[in-house]
């Protein structure tokens, strides 16, 4: 991150923030209009959040992301609030950006949605597929491919018990662990946004 300042039209003061390119890919670095990641100090908030993104509207799919967030909210599903903003940088017009919070541990805690540990699994990337590497194909069912990304106080930080209970289920055990009605709403949402 580098130090910068940000101001929204409806706010009076400049806010000191950390800024960085949102991704480290060469194509983003080489573009005139870039996507940015923003981070504030622990006591400050930008648009109500500690970490957020200003994502360049590079194609129609980004608008679809914004509309997808709006639809999720209308359906009663948890989703980050997004907004399309017009951005200026160093007094120069810099085009439209999708302002959306970074969904991470701090975001979940702010939304009171941190009931347990958070685990992250390695997803099979397009690069792996091009290389013909399908070794991670069964990531979801193997605890060895997961790591703990956030630790709550229900279990010791080195414990993988909740993840193991989810992955090593028997019969209809997962039905006792999830809200089936909410899961059905999520399934309908995924169908509506053509994500399945």
Tab-separated table of C-alpha atoms in Angstrom, residues 2-193:
chain	number	residue	atom	x	y	z
A	2	UNK	CA	1.022	3.627	-0.579
A	3	UNK	CA	-0.416	6.596	1.313
A	4	UNK	CA	-3.170	8.551	-0.395
A	5	UNK	CA	-6.278	10.565	0.352
A	6	UNK	CA	-9.872	9.955	-0.683
A	7	UNK	CA	-12.998	12.080	-0.531
A	8	UNK	CA	-16.603	11.343	-1.459
A	9	UNK	CA	-18.830	14.139	-2.765
A	10	UNK	CA	-21.152	13.914	0.246
A	11	UNK	CA	-18.281	14.148	2.769
A	12	UNK	CA	-16.433	17.270	3.866
A	13	UNK	CA	-12.988	15.943	4.766
A	14	UNK	CA	-10.205	14.084	3.031
A	15	UNK	CA	-9.560	10.649	4.537
A	16	UNK	CA	-6.023	9.279	4.696
A	17	UNK	CA	-5.961	5.747	3.260
A	18	UNK	CA	-3.634	3.085	1.948
A	19	UNK	CA	-3.922	2.527	-1.820
A	20	UNK	CA	-2.677	-0.299	-4.016
A	21	UNK	CA	-3.441	-1.784	-7.390
A	22	UNK	CA	-6.257	-4.243	-6.855
A	23	UNK	CA	-4.481	-7.119	-8.549
A	24	UNK	CA	-0.883	-7.758	-9.458
A	25	UNK	CA	-1.415	-8.750	-13.052
A	26	UNK	CA	0.476	-6.983	-15.782
A	27	UNK	CA	-2.656	-6.121	-17.737
A	28	UNK	CA	-3.977	-4.043	-14.794
A	29	UNK	CA	-0.614	-2.297	-14.286
A	30	UNK	CA	-0.383	-1.363	-17.965
A	31	UNK	CA	-3.843	0.230	-18.185
A	32	UNK	CA	-4.348	3.964	-17.831
A	33	UNK	CA	-7.473	3.444	-15.676
A	34	UNK	CA	-6.676	0.986	-12.903
A	35	UNK	CA	-8.606	-0.937	-10.259
A	36	UNK	CA	-7.640	0.066	-6.717
A	37	UNK	CA	-7.727	-1.508	-3.281
A	38	UNK	CA	-8.283	0.824	-0.316
A	39	UNK	CA	-7.459	0.249	3.349
A	40	UNK	CA	-8.050	2.627	6.252
A	41	UNK	CA	-6.638	2.724	9.764
A	42	UNK	CA	-8.487	0.630	12.350
A	43	UNK	CA	-10.443	3.639	13.604
A	44	UNK	CA	-11.433	5.042	10.207
A	45	UNK	CA	-13.926	3.879	7.567
A	46	UNK	CA	-14.261	4.596	3.858
A	47	UNK	CA	-17.872	4.420	2.703
A	48	UNK	CA	-18.569	2.609	5.992
A	49	UNK	CA	-15.862	-0.059	5.528
A	50	UNK	CA	-12.244	-0.547	6.546
A	51	UNK	CA	-11.251	-2.229	3.250
A	52	UNK	CA	-12.884	-1.586	-0.112
A	53	UNK	CA	-12.220	-1.805	-3.845
A	54	UNK	CA	-12.645	0.644	-6.698
A	55	UNK	CA	-12.955	-1.732	-9.645
A	56	UNK	CA	-12.550	-0.447	-13.189
A	57	UNK	CA	-15.615	-1.057	-15.365
A	58	UNK	CA	-13.760	-2.991	-18.020
A	59	UNK	CA	-16.635	-4.953	-19.497
A	60	UNK	CA	-20.342	-5.648	-19.088
A	61	UNK	CA	-19.724	-8.432	-16.574
A	62	UNK	CA	-18.764	-5.918	-13.900
A	63	UNK	CA	-22.170	-4.288	-14.256
A	64	UNK	CA	-23.602	-7.790	-13.889
A	65	UNK	CA	-21.695	-8.068	-10.583
A	66	UNK	CA	-23.300	-4.841	-9.343
A	67	UNK	CA	-26.765	-6.015	-10.402
A	68	UNK	CA	-26.071	-9.403	-8.798
A	69	UNK	CA	-25.319	-7.713	-5.453
A	70	UNK	CA	-28.537	-5.693	-5.724
A	71	UNK	CA	-30.578	-8.810	-6.517
A	72	UNK	CA	-29.039	-10.717	-3.591
A	73	UNK	CA	-30.019	-7.891	-1.252
A	74	UNK	CA	-33.591	-7.896	-2.600
A	75	UNK	CA	-33.804	-11.660	-2.031
A	76	UNK	CA	-32.678	-11.324	1.579
A	77	UNK	CA	-29.250	-12.860	1.008
A	78	UNK	CA	-26.137	-11.419	2.577
A	79	UNK	CA	-24.130	-9.458	0.037
A	80	UNK	CA	-21.746	-6.518	0.055
A	81	UNK	CA	-23.245	-3.153	-0.833
A	82	UNK	CA	-21.947	-1.901	-4.162
A	83	UNK	CA	-22.170	1.433	-5.900
A	84	UNK	CA	-21.068	2.738	-9.268
A	85	UNK	CA	-19.043	5.935	-8.788
A	86	UNK	CA	-17.422	8.460	-11.057
A	87	UNK	CA	-13.799	8.852	-9.983
A	88	UNK	CA	-11.255	11.629	-10.295
A	89	UNK	CA	-7.593	11.128	-9.414
A	90	UNK	CA	-5.204	14.032	-8.808
A	91	UNK	CA	-7.858	16.402	-10.210
A	92	UNK	CA	-8.051	14.386	-13.444
A	93	UNK	CA	-11.155	12.480	-14.569
A	94	UNK	CA	-10.542	8.758	-14.223
A	95	UNK	CA	-13.831	7.158	-15.251
A	96	UNK	CA	-16.381	4.886	-13.607
A	97	UNK	CA	-15.581	2.465	-10.792
A	98	UNK	CA	-17.563	-0.146	-8.908
A	99	UNK	CA	-17.134	0.629	-5.211
A	100	UNK	CA	-17.518	-2.587	-3.227
A	101	UNK	CA	-16.163	-3.593	0.194
A	102	UNK	CA	-13.506	-6.287	0.473
A	103	UNK	CA	-15.214	-9.420	1.791
A	104	UNK	CA	-12.778	-10.646	4.416
A	105	UNK	CA	-12.664	-11.391	8.135
A	106	UNK	CA	-12.993	-7.740	9.215
A	107	UNK	CA	-15.983	-7.242	6.884
A	108	UNK	CA	-17.719	-10.335	8.301
A	109	UNK	CA	-17.050	-9.214	11.880
A	110	UNK	CA	-18.492	-5.755	11.134
A	111	UNK	CA	-21.634	-7.441	9.790
A	112	UNK	CA	-21.833	-9.716	12.883
A	113	UNK	CA	-21.380	-12.766	10.637
A	114	UNK	CA	-18.370	-14.356	12.296
A	115	UNK	CA	-19.784	-17.316	14.235
A	116	UNK	CA	-16.835	-19.653	13.680
A	117	UNK	CA	-13.485	-20.099	11.993
A	118	UNK	CA	-13.028	-19.360	8.281
A	119	UNK	CA	-11.252	-21.860	6.033
A	120	UNK	CA	-9.880	-21.305	2.546
A	121	UNK	CA	-9.397	-24.090	-0.005
A	122	UNK	CA	-7.252	-24.000	-3.112
A	123	UNK	CA	-9.435	-23.648	-6.173
A	124	UNK	CA	-8.421	-25.218	-9.454
A	125	UNK	CA	-7.189	-22.287	-11.538
A	126	UNK	CA	-7.371	-21.816	-15.298
A	127	UNK	CA	-3.573	-22.038	-15.321
A	128	UNK	CA	-3.710	-25.457	-13.602
A	129	UNK	CA	-6.280	-26.640	-16.144
A	130	UNK	CA	-4.103	-25.503	-19.066
A	131	UNK	CA	-1.227	-27.490	-17.575
A	132	UNK	CA	-3.534	-30.487	-17.185
A	133	UNK	CA	-3.153	-30.391	-13.382
A	134	UNK	CA	-6.374	-31.704	-11.862
A	135	UNK	CA	-4.821	-32.776	-8.533
A	136	UNK	CA	-7.001	-30.299	-6.618
A	137	UNK	CA	-10.246	-31.543	-8.185
A	138	UNK	CA	-11.567	-32.927	-4.902
A	139	UNK	CA	-10.501	-29.957	-2.785
A	140	UNK	CA	-13.898	-29.528	-1.168
A	141	UNK	CA	-13.905	-32.996	0.373
A	142	UNK	CA	-10.305	-33.146	1.588
A	143	UNK	CA	-9.309	-31.180	4.734
A	144	UNK	CA	-5.637	-31.383	3.691
A	145	UNK	CA	-6.300	-28.839	0.905
A	146	UNK	CA	-7.762	-26.255	3.297
A	147	UNK	CA	-6.087	-23.787	5.615
A	148	UNK	CA	-7.518	-21.599	8.346
A	149	UNK	CA	-7.873	-17.981	7.225
A	150	UNK	CA	-9.466	-16.631	10.417
A	151	UNK	CA	-9.637	-17.982	13.940
A	152	UNK	CA	-12.545	-17.454	16.320
A	153	UNK	CA	-12.470	-18.368	19.997
A	154	UNK	CA	-14.669	-21.478	19.877
A	155	UNK	CA	-11.730	-23.794	19.107
A	156	UNK	CA	-7.939	-23.539	19.409
A	157	UNK	CA	-6.443	-21.864	16.316
A	158	UNK	CA	-4.706	-25.074	15.214
A	159	UNK	CA	-7.963	-27.057	15.392
A	160	UNK	CA	-9.663	-28.174	12.157
A	161	UNK	CA	-12.608	-29.836	13.970
A	162	UNK	CA	-15.457	-27.769	12.403
A	163	UNK	CA	-14.107	-28.294	8.891
A	164	UNK	CA	-13.593	-32.014	9.484
A	165	UNK	CA	-17.156	-32.317	10.834
A	166	UNK	CA	-18.504	-30.669	7.674
A	167	UNK	CA	-16.418	-32.706	5.233
A	168	UNK	CA	-16.658	-36.079	6.965
A	169	UNK	CA	-20.417	-36.125	7.244
A	170	UNK	CA	-22.619	-39.210	7.288
A	171	UNK	CA	-26.091	-39.536	5.797
A	172	UNK	CA	-28.054	-36.279	6.203
A	173	UNK	CA	-25.785	-34.640	8.802
A	174	UNK	CA	-25.245	-31.490	6.655
A	175	UNK	CA	-29.004	-30.849	6.754
A	176	UNK	CA	-28.640	-30.274	10.498
A	177	UNK	CA	-25.805	-27.822	9.927
A	178	UNK	CA	-27.414	-25.491	7.369
A	179	UNK	CA	-30.585	-23.460	7.024
A	180	UNK	CA	-32.265	-25.413	4.197
A	181	UNK	CA	-34.712	-22.605	3.302
A	182	UNK	CA	-31.912	-20.051	3.064
A	183	UNK	CA	-29.858	-22.516	1.033
A	184	UNK	CA	-32.820	-22.904	-1.362
A	185	UNK	CA	-33.006	-19.114	-1.784
A	186	UNK	CA	-29.285	-19.139	-2.568
A	187	UNK	CA	-29.813	-21.890	-5.167
A	188	UNK	CA	-32.544	-19.817	-6.863
A	189	UNK	CA	-30.278	-16.754	-6.794
A	190	UNK	CA	-27.403	-18.665	-8.434
A	191	UNK	CA	-29.801	-19.827	-11.163
A	192	UNK	CA	-31.082	-16.278	-11.729
A	193	UNK	CA	-27.591	-14.822	-12.168
